[in-house]
XYZ file of C-alpha atoms in Angstrom:
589
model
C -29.714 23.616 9.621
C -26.889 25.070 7.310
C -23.602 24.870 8.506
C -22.064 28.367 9.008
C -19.782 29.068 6.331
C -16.028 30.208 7.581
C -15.147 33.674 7.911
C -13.134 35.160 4.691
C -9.602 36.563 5.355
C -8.249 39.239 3.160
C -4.401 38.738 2.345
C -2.348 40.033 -0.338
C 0.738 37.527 -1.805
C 2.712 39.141 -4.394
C 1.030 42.090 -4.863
C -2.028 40.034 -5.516
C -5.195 40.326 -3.474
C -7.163 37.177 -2.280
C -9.857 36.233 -0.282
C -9.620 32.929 1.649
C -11.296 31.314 5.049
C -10.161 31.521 8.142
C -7.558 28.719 9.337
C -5.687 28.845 5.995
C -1.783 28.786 6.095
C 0.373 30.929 3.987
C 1.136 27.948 1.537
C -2.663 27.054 0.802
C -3.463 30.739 0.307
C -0.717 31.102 -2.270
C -2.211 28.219 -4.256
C -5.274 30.180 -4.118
C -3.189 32.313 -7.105
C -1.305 29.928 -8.596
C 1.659 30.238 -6.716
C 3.695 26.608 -5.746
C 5.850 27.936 -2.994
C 8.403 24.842 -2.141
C 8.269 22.365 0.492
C 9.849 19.108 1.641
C 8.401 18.053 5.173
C 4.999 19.274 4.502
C 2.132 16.548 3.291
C -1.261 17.704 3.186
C -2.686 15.056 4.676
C -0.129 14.726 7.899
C 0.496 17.258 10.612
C 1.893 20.202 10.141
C 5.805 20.185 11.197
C 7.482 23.311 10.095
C 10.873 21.072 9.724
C 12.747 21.729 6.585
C 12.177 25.495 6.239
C 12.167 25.264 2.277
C 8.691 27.052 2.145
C 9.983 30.362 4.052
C 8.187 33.195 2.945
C 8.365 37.467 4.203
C 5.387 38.529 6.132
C 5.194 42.574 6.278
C 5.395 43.477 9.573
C 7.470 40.211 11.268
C 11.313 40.037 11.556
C 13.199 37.336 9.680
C 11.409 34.117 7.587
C 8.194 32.401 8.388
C 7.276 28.636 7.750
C 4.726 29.071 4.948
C 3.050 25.537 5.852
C 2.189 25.858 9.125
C 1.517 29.883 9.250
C -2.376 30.775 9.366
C -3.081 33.594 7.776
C -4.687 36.816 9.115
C -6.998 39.767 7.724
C -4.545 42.259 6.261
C -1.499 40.366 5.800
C 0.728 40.908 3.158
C 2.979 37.920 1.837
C 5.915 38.136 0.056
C 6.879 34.673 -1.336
C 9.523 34.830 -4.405
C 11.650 38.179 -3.849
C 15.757 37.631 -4.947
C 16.288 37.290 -0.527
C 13.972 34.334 -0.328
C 15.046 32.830 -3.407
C 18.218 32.209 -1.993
C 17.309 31.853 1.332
C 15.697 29.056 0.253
C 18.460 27.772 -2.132
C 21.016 28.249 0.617
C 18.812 25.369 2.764
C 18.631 23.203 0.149
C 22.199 23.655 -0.678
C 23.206 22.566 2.946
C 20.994 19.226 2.991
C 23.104 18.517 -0.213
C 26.011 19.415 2.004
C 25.121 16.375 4.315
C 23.838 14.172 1.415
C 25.171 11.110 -0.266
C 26.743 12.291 -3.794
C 25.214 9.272 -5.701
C 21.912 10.592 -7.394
C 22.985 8.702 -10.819
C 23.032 5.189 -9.064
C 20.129 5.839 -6.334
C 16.960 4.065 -6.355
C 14.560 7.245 -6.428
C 17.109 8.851 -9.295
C 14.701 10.418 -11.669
C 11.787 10.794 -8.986
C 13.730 12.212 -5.954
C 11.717 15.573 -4.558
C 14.653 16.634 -3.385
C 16.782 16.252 -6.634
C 13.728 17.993 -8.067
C 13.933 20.722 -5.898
C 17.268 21.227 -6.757
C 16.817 21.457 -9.978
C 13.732 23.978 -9.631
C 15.707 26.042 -7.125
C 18.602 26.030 -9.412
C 21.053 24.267 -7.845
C 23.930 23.824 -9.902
C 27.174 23.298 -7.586
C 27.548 22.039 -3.919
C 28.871 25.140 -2.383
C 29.408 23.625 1.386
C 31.698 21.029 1.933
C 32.286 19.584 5.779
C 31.877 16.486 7.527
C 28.978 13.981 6.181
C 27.247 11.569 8.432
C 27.986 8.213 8.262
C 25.330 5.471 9.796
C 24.749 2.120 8.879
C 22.073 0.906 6.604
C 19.531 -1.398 8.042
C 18.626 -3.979 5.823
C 17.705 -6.669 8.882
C 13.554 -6.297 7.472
C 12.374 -8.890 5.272
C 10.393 -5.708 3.572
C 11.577 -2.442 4.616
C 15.310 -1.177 3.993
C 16.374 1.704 6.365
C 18.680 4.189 4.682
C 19.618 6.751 7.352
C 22.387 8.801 5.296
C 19.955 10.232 2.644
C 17.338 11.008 5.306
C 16.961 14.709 5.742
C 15.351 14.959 8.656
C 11.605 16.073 7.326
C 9.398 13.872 9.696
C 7.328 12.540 7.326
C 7.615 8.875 7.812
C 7.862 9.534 11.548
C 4.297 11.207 10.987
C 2.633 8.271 8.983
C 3.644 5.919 11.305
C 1.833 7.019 14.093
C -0.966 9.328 12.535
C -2.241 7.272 9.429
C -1.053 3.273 11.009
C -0.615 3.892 14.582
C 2.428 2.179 15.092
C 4.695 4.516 16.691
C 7.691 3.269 15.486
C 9.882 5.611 14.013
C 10.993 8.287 16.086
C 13.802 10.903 16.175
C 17.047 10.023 18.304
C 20.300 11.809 19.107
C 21.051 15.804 18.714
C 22.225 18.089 15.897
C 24.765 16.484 13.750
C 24.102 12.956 15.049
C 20.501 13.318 15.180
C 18.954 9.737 13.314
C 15.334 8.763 12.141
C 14.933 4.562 13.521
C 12.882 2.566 16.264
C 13.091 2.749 19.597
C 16.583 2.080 21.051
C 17.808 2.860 17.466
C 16.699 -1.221 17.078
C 16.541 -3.140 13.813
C 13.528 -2.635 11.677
C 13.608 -6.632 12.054
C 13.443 -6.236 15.588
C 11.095 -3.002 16.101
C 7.252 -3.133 16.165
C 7.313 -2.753 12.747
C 4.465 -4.060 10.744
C 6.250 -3.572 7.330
C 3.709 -1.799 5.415
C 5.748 0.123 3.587
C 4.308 3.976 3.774
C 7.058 5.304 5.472
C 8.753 4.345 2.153
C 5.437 6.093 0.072
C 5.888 9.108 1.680
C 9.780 9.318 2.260
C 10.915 12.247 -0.463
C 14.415 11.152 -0.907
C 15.846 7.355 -0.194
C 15.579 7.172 3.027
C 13.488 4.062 3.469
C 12.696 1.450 0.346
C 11.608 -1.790 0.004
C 13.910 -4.576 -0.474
C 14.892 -5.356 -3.984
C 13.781 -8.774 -5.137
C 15.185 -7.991 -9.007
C 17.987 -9.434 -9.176
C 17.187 -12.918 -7.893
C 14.015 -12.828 -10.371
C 16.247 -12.010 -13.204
C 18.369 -14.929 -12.291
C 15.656 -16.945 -12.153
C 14.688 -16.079 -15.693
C 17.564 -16.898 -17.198
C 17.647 -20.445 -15.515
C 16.930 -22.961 -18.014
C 16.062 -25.556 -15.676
C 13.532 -23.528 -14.227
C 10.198 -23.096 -14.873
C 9.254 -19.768 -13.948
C 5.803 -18.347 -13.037
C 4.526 -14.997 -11.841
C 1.075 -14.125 -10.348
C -0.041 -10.223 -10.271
C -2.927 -8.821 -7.806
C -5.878 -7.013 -8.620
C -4.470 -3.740 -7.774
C -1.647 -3.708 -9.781
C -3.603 -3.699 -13.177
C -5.625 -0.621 -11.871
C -1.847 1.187 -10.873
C 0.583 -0.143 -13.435
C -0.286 2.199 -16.434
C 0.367 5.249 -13.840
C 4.339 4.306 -14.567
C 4.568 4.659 -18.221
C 2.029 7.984 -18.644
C -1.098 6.621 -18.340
C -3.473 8.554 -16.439
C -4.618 6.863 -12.889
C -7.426 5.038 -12.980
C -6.773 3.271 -16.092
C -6.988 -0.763 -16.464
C -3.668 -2.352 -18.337
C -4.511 -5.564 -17.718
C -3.838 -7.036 -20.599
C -0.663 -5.292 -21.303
C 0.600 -6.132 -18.032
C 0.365 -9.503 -19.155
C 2.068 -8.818 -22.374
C 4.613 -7.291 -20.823
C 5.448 -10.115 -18.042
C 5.718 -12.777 -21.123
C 8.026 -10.458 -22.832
C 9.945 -10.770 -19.996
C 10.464 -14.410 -20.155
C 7.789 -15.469 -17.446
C 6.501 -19.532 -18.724
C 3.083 -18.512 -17.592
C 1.900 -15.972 -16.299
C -1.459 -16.458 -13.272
C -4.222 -13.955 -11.885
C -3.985 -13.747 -8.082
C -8.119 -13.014 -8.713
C -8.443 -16.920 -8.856
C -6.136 -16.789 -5.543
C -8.599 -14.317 -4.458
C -11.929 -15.998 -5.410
C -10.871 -19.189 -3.655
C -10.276 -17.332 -0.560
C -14.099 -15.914 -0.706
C -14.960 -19.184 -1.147
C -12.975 -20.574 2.247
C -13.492 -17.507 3.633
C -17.820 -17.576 2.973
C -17.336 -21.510 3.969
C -15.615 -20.000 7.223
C -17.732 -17.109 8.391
C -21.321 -19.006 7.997
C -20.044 -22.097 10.115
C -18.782 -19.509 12.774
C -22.245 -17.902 12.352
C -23.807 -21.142 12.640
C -21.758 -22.569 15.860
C -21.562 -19.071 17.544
C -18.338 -17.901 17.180
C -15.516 -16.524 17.248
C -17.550 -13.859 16.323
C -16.514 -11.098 15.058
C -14.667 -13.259 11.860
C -11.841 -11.181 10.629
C -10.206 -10.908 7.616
C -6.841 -11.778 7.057
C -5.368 -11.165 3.552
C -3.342 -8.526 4.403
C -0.246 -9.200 5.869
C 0.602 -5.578 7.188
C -2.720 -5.804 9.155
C -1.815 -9.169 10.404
C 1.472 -8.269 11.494
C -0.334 -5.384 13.362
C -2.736 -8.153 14.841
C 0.400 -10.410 16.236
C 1.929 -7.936 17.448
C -0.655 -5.093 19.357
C -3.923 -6.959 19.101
C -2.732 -10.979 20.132
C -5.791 -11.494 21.926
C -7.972 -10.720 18.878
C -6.049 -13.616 16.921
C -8.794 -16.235 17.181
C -11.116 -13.787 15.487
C -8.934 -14.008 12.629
C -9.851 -15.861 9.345
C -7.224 -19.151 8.826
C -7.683 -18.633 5.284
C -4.554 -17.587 3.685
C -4.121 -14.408 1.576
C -4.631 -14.834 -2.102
C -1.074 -14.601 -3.001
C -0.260 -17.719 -0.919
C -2.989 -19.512 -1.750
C -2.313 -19.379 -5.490
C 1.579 -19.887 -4.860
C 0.734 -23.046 -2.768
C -1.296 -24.402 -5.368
C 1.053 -23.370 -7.998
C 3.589 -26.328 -6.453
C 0.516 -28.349 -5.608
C -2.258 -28.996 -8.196
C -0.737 -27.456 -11.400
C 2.850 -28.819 -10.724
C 0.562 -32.229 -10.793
C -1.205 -31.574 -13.840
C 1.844 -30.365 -15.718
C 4.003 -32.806 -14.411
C 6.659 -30.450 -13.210
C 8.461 -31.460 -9.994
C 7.512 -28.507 -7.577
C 11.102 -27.547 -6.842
C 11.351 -26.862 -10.518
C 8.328 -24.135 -10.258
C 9.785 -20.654 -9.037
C 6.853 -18.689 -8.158
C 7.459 -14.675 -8.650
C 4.195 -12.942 -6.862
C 3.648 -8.798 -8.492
C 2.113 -7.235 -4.760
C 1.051 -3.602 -3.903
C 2.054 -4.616 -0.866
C 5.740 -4.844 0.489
C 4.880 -6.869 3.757
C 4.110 -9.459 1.005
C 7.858 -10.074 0.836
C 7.648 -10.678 4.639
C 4.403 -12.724 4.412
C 6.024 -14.981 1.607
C 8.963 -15.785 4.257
C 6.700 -16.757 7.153
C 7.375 -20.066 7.962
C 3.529 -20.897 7.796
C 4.121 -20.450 4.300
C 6.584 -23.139 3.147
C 6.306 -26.814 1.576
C 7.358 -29.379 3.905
C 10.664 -29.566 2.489
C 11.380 -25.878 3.788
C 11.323 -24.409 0.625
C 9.027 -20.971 0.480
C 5.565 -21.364 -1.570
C 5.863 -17.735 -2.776
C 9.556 -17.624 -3.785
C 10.034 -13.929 -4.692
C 8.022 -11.085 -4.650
C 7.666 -7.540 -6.401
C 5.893 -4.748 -5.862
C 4.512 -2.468 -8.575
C 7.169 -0.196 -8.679
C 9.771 -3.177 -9.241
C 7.543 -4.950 -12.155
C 8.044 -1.076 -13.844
C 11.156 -0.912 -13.413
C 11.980 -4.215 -15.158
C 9.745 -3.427 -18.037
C 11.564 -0.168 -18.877
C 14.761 -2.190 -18.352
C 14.132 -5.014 -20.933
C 13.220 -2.133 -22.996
C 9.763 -2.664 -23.513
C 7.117 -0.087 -25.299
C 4.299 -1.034 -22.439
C 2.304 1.653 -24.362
C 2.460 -0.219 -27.557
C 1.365 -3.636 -26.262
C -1.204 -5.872 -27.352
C -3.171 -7.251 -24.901
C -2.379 -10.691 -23.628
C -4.953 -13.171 -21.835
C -3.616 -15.334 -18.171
C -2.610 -18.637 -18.479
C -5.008 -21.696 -17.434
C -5.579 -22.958 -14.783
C -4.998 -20.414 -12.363
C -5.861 -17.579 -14.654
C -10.038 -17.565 -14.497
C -11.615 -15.147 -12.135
C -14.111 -13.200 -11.406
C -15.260 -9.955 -10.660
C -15.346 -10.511 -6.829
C -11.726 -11.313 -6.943
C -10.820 -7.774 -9.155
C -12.432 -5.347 -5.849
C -10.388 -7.724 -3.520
C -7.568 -4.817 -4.483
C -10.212 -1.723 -3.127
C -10.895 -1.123 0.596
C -14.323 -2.672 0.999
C -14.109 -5.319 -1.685
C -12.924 -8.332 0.139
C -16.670 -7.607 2.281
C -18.114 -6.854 -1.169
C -16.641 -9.984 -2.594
C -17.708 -12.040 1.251
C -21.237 -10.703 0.785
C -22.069 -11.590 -2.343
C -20.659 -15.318 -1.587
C -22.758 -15.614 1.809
C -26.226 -14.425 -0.204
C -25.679 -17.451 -2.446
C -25.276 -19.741 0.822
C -27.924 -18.286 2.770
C -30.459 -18.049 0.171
C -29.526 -21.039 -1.914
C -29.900 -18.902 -5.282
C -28.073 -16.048 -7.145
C -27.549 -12.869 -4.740
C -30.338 -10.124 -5.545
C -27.579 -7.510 -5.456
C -24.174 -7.874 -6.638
C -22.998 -3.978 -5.430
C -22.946 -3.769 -1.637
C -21.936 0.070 -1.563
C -22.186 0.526 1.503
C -19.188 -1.085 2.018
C -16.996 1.144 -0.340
C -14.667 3.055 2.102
C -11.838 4.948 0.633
C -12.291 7.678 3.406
C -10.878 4.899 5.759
C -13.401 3.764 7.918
C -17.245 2.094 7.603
C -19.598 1.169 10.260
C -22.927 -0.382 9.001
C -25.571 -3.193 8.624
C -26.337 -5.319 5.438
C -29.675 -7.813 5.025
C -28.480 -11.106 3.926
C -31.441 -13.194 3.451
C -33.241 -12.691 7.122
C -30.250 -11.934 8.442
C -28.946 -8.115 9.497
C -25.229 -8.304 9.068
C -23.307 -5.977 11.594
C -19.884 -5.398 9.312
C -17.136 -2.881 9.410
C -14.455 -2.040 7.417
C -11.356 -0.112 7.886
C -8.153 0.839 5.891
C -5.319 2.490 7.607
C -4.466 1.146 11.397
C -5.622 3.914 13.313
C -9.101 3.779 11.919
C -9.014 0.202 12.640
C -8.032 0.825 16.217
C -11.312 2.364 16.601
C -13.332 -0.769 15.751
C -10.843 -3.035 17.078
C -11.183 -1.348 20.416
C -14.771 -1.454 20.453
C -14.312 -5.522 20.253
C -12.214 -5.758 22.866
C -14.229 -3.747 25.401
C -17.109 -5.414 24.133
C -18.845 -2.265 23.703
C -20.175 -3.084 20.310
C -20.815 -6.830 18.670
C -19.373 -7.418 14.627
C -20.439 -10.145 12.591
C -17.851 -9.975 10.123
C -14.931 -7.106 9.737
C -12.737 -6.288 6.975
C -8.989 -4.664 7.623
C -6.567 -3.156 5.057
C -3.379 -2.086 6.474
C -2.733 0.706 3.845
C -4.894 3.399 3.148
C -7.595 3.120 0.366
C -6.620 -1.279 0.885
C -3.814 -2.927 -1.310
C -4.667 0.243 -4.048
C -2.734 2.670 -1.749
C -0.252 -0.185 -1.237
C 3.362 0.933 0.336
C 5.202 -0.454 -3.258
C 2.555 0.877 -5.579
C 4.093 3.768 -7.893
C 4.820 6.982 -6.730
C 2.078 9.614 -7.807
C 1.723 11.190 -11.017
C 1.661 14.802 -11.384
C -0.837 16.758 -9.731
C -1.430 14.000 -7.178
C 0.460 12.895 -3.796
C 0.872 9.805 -1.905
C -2.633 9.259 0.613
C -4.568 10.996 -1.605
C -7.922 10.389 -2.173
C -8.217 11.775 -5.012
C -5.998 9.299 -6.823
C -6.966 6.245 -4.772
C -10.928 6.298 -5.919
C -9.322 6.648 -9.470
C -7.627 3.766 -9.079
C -10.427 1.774 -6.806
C -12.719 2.891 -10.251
C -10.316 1.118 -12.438
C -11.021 -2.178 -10.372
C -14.753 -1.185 -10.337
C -14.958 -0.800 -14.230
C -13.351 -4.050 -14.627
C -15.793 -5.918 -12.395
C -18.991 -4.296 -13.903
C -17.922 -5.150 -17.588
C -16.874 -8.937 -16.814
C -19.933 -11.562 -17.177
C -18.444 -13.697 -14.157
C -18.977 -11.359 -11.245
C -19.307 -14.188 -8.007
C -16.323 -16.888 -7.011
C -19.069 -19.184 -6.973
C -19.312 -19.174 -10.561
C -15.536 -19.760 -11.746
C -15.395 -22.926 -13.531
C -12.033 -23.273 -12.860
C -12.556 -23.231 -8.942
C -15.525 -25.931 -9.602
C -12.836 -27.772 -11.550
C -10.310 -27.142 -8.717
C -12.665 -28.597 -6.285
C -13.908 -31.508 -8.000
C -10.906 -32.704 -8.696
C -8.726 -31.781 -6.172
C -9.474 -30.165 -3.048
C -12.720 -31.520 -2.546
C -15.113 -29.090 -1.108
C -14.797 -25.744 0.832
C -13.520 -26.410 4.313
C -12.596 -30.029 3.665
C -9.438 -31.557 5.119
C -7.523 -31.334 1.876
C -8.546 -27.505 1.980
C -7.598 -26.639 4.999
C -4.356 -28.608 4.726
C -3.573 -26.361 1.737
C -4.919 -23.575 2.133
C -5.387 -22.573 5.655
C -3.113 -21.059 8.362
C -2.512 -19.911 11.701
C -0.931 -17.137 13.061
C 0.615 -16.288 16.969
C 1.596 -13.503 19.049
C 4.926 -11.885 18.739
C 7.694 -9.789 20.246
C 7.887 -6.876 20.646
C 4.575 -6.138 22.120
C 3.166 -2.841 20.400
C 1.365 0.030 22.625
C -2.026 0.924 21.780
C-alpha cells in the first residue's frame, strides 16, 4: 500500500506564491523560493527552540514578530520575511548579543568561521551601538578534552540539545535567570567532574566559542623544534577522508597522500598510519570474539575503540563493562608499539620518541591520559593529540600550499595497512573490518565476501544477522548514544541476545568526529548528507587497495613473528590489551 502523500499548503512569502506540505515551518517554506531567512539556535536536525529570535518574520494577520523556525505554516498565509522593520528588527538582536559579547573576534579560535561574526557581517553590522554591563564567568578548562567558554555563549541551546537528543547524556543544562543565566553541568560542576563523556559535539554544533577542544599546538610545536627529540605522528582513517574539506576540497575527497606531505613538511621524523593500529586491533579483536564464542561468553563482545563510547560505558552502563573488548583502540595500540617494537628496531630510547596522534575524535586527548595508557615509568604512550581541525590549522600556519602537494607514502613499519583498517573511520566498518577477519578463522580460507553492507549505518542505528561459515551472526551497530541506548537496553533486560556489537560515540562513527572540520558550504554539522560523502571517501580507498583483510598485512605477520608472538598471546595482551572500571558520577539513563 502507498503511503498517503501530505496535504499541500498554499502560502505566499514575499509576494511569491508556493505550495508546500503540511507541517512545514515558515523557514523551510521560504527555502522553498530561495529565500535564507537567518538563524542562530535553529539546527535542522535538533528540536526546534525558538531561542535567539534572529529568524523573526511578519505574518499578515498576527501582532508583532513570529519565530520563523518553529512556526508551521497554514493554507492562506502570507509571510513577509525581509521588509526595512524586520531587517532591523533583526539587526537590533544581533546587535545586543554583541552587546554582551567578548570584543576579541581577531584573536578567537572560531575567527574566520564564527556564525555569529558571519551574521554580522550579512546583517550589516558595522558598530556596537549598546554598551552596558558584560558578563563575566570563568572559563572551565578542568576537561582533559572539552574547554567550556561561558562568556561567548549566547544562549542558543544547541549544545544543550545534542547532548541529550543525539548522545543522551544530559549534561549541559541552563542555570541561573536573565543576566546571570549560564550554559554548564549540573550544579554548574566542572566538565572534569560532570557526566561528561567528552565527545566533543557540543563543540561541532556550538556557533560561536562557546565550547572547544583543548589546544594541543603549542606543546607539538615545541616538540618539533626539540632536537633531541625524535618526533612521530600517526593520523586515523577518517582524517584523510575530512582533511581536504579545510583547504577547498569538496567532501568526500581522499588526501591521503598530501596529508602525509604535509605532516613531513612540518618537521614530523616519520610519519605512521593508525590503519596498521587498526588492523592489529581486528586481529586481537577476531582472536577475542571467536574464543568468547567458543567458551560462551561474555556474550554480547563489544567494541571498544572509541573512547567517547567507553566513557559513556564507565560511566551509565558499568555493568555492561565485561562485555567490552580489552583490546585497545588503534591509536594506543600503535603509540604503545611506537615506544615498544620500533623504538627497539631503531634503537631509540623510548623517552626520546614523542608520539603526536591526528584523531577525529577529541575524547582521544582524554583516552591518551588514562592511566591504562602509560609505560611503566608513568610517561603517556600517546603523548599529544590533534584533532583534524588542529592538523589544518598548523598547515596553513607553516604556510603550506596543501593543494599543491605531491603525494607522500607512510613510513615503515607501522605504515602498511589494509583496507579493513581504512572503514575502521565509517560507522559499521570496525564490524565490516571484524567480519571479514572471523570468515578467515571460521572457514580456514579467504572470506567469500569482503563487503558486509548490511552493516553500513550512517542513519545511526543497525539491527541484523550475517552467515559466517554455519554460523548466523546476531550483530548490531550504532553511532550516536541514544541509538545505542536502544540496543544496550535490550542487553541488559535480556530481551534480545547479540553476538557481537559495534558502538561509535559520534554520529556517522569517528567521520562525524567532535574535532573534525566544521562543514563546508551548503552542508551543516550531523548531516548526512556530508557524512556518507566522507564514509565514500574511506570506501573508495578500500575498494582500490589490493590488501583489503588485516590478515594479509605483511607487516603485522612480521610484527608477530618477531615480536608479539601470536594473537592473544601473553606478550599481546601485555601490550596491547586493557581494562576499563566504573566511574563517578553515575549517569541517568
Amino acid at each position: 500500500m502507498m503511503a498517503k502523500r501530505p496535504k499541500q499548503i498554499s502560502v505566499t512569502i514575499d509576494n511569491t506564491p508556493v505550495k508546500v506540505p503540511e507541517g512545514t515551518t515558515v523557514m523551510q517554506a521560504a527555502e522553498k523560493i530561495g529565500i535564507r531567512i537567518p538563524r542562530l539556535c535553529y539546527h535542522p536536525d535538533l528540536s526546534l527552540a525558538g531561542a535567539c529570535r534572529v529568524c523573526v518574520v511578519e505574518v499578515e494577520g498576527l501582532p508583532g514578530y513570529v519565530a520563523s523556525c518553529s512556526l508551521p505554516v497554514w493554507e492562506g498565509m502570507v509571510i513577509r520575511t525581509n521588509s526595512p522593520e524586520i531587517r532591523q528588527a533583526r539587526r537590533d538582536i544581533v546587535e545586543l548579543i554583541l552587546d554582551n559579547h567578548p570584543m576579541d573576534c581577531q584573536t578567537c579560535e572560531r575567527d574566520g568561521n564564527c556564525e555569529l561574526q558571519n551574521l554580522a557581517y550579512s546583517l550589516g553590522v558595522r558598530e556596537r551601538l549598546f554598551a552596558g554591563r558584560r558578563k563575566e564567568f570563568p572559563i572551565d578548562d578542568s576537561s582533559a578534552a572539552v574547554v567550556r567558554n561561558p562568556n561567548k555563549c549566547i544562549l542558543c541551546g544547541r549544545c544543550i540539545r545534542v547532548c541529550a537528543e543525539i548522545q543522551g547524556v544530559y549534561n549541559l543544562s541552563q542555570h541561573g535567570r536573565g543576566f546571570t543565566t549560564v550554559v554548564g553541568p549540573a550544579h554548574l560542576a566542572n566538565m572534569d567532574d560532570s557526566v561528561c563523556i567528552q565527545c566533543g559535539q557540543c563543540i561541532n554544533v556550538c556557533p560561536t566559542a562557546a565550547f572547544l577542544e583543548k589546544s594541543s599546538t603549542e606543546i607539538v610545536w615545541e616538540a618539533l623544534a626539540n632536537p633531541d627529540l625524535h618526533v612521530v605522528v600517526q593520523t586515523a582513517p577518517s582524517i584523510r577522508a575530512a582533511i581536504g574539506e579545510g583547504f577547498g576540497y569538496p567532501p568526500g575527497t581522499p588526501c591521503t597522500g598530501k596529508m602525509i606531505t604535509a605532516l613531513r613538511l612540518l618537521g614530523f621524523d616519520a610519519v605512521f598510519d593508525t590503519d596498521l593500529g587498526a588492523d592489529l586491533t581486528i586481529v586481537e579483536e577476531a582472536h577475542e570474539f571467536l574464543t568468547r564464542l567458543e567458551s560462551g561468553g561474555p556474550l554480547p563482545m563489544i567494541t571498544s575503540c572509541s573512547p567517547g563510547w567507553i566513557n559513556f560505558l564507565e560511566k551509565f552502563y558499568p555493568e555492561l563493562i565485561p562485555h567490552a573488548s580489552s583490546c585497545k583502540s588503534p591509536m594506543s595500540m600503535l603509540s604503545t608499539l611506537a615506544k615498544t617494537y620500533y623504538a627497539e628496531r631503531k634503537g631509540i630510547p623510548p623517552e626520546k620518541i614523542f608520539m603526536v596522534a591526528v584523531m577525529p575524535c577529541v575524547a582521544k586527548k582524554f583516552e591518551a591520559q588514562r592511566p591504562e595508557h602509560r609505560m611503566p615509568n608513568g610517561r603517556p604512550y600517546t603523548d599529544a593529540v590533534l584533532t583534524t581541525r588542529e592538523l589544518i590549522w598548523m598547515i596553513k600556519c607553516y604556510g603550506i600550499d596543501f593543494t599543491k602537494l605531491p603525494d607522500g607514502e607512510f613510513d615503515a613499519p607501522l605504515g602498511i595497512a589494509s583496507g579493513a583498517g581504512d572503514i575502521f573511520g565509517t560507522t559499521g566498518g570496525v564490524m565490516e573490518a571484524t567480519l571479514r577477519a572471523a570468515a578467515r578463522i571460521l572457514t580456514g580460507k579467504k572470506p567469500d565476501r569482503l563487503e558486509f553492507t548490511e552493516v553500513r549505518a550512517v542513519e545511526g542505528l543497525r539491527d541484523t544477522y550475517v552467515a559466517i561459515g554455519e554460523r548466523n551472526l546476531h550483530v548490531a551497530v550504532a553511532n550516536g548514544l541514544n541509538n545505542a541506548k536502544e540496543i544496550l537496553n535490550k542487553v541488559v533486560s535480556g530481551e534480545d541476545h547479540y553476538d557481537i556489537i559495534e558502538v561509535m560515540a559520534c554520529p556517522g562513527g569517528c567521520i562525524g568526529g567532535g574535532g573534525q572540520p566544521y562543514p563546508p558550504e551548503g552542508y551543516h554539522v550531523l548531516d548526512p548528507g556530508l557524512l556518507r560523502k566522507r564514509a565514500s571517501a574511506l570506501y573508495t580507498i578500500d575498494s582500490a587497495k589490493q590488501l583489503r583483510e588485516s590478515y594479509e598485512n605483511p607487516a603485522l605477520e612480521e610484527l608477530y613473528e618477531t615480536y608479539l608472538g601470536s594473537p592473544g598471546s601473553a606478550r599481546a595482551h601485555q601490550l596491547l590489551h586493557t581494562s576499563y572500571r566504573p566511574r563517578l558520577p553515575r549517569g541517568i539513563r
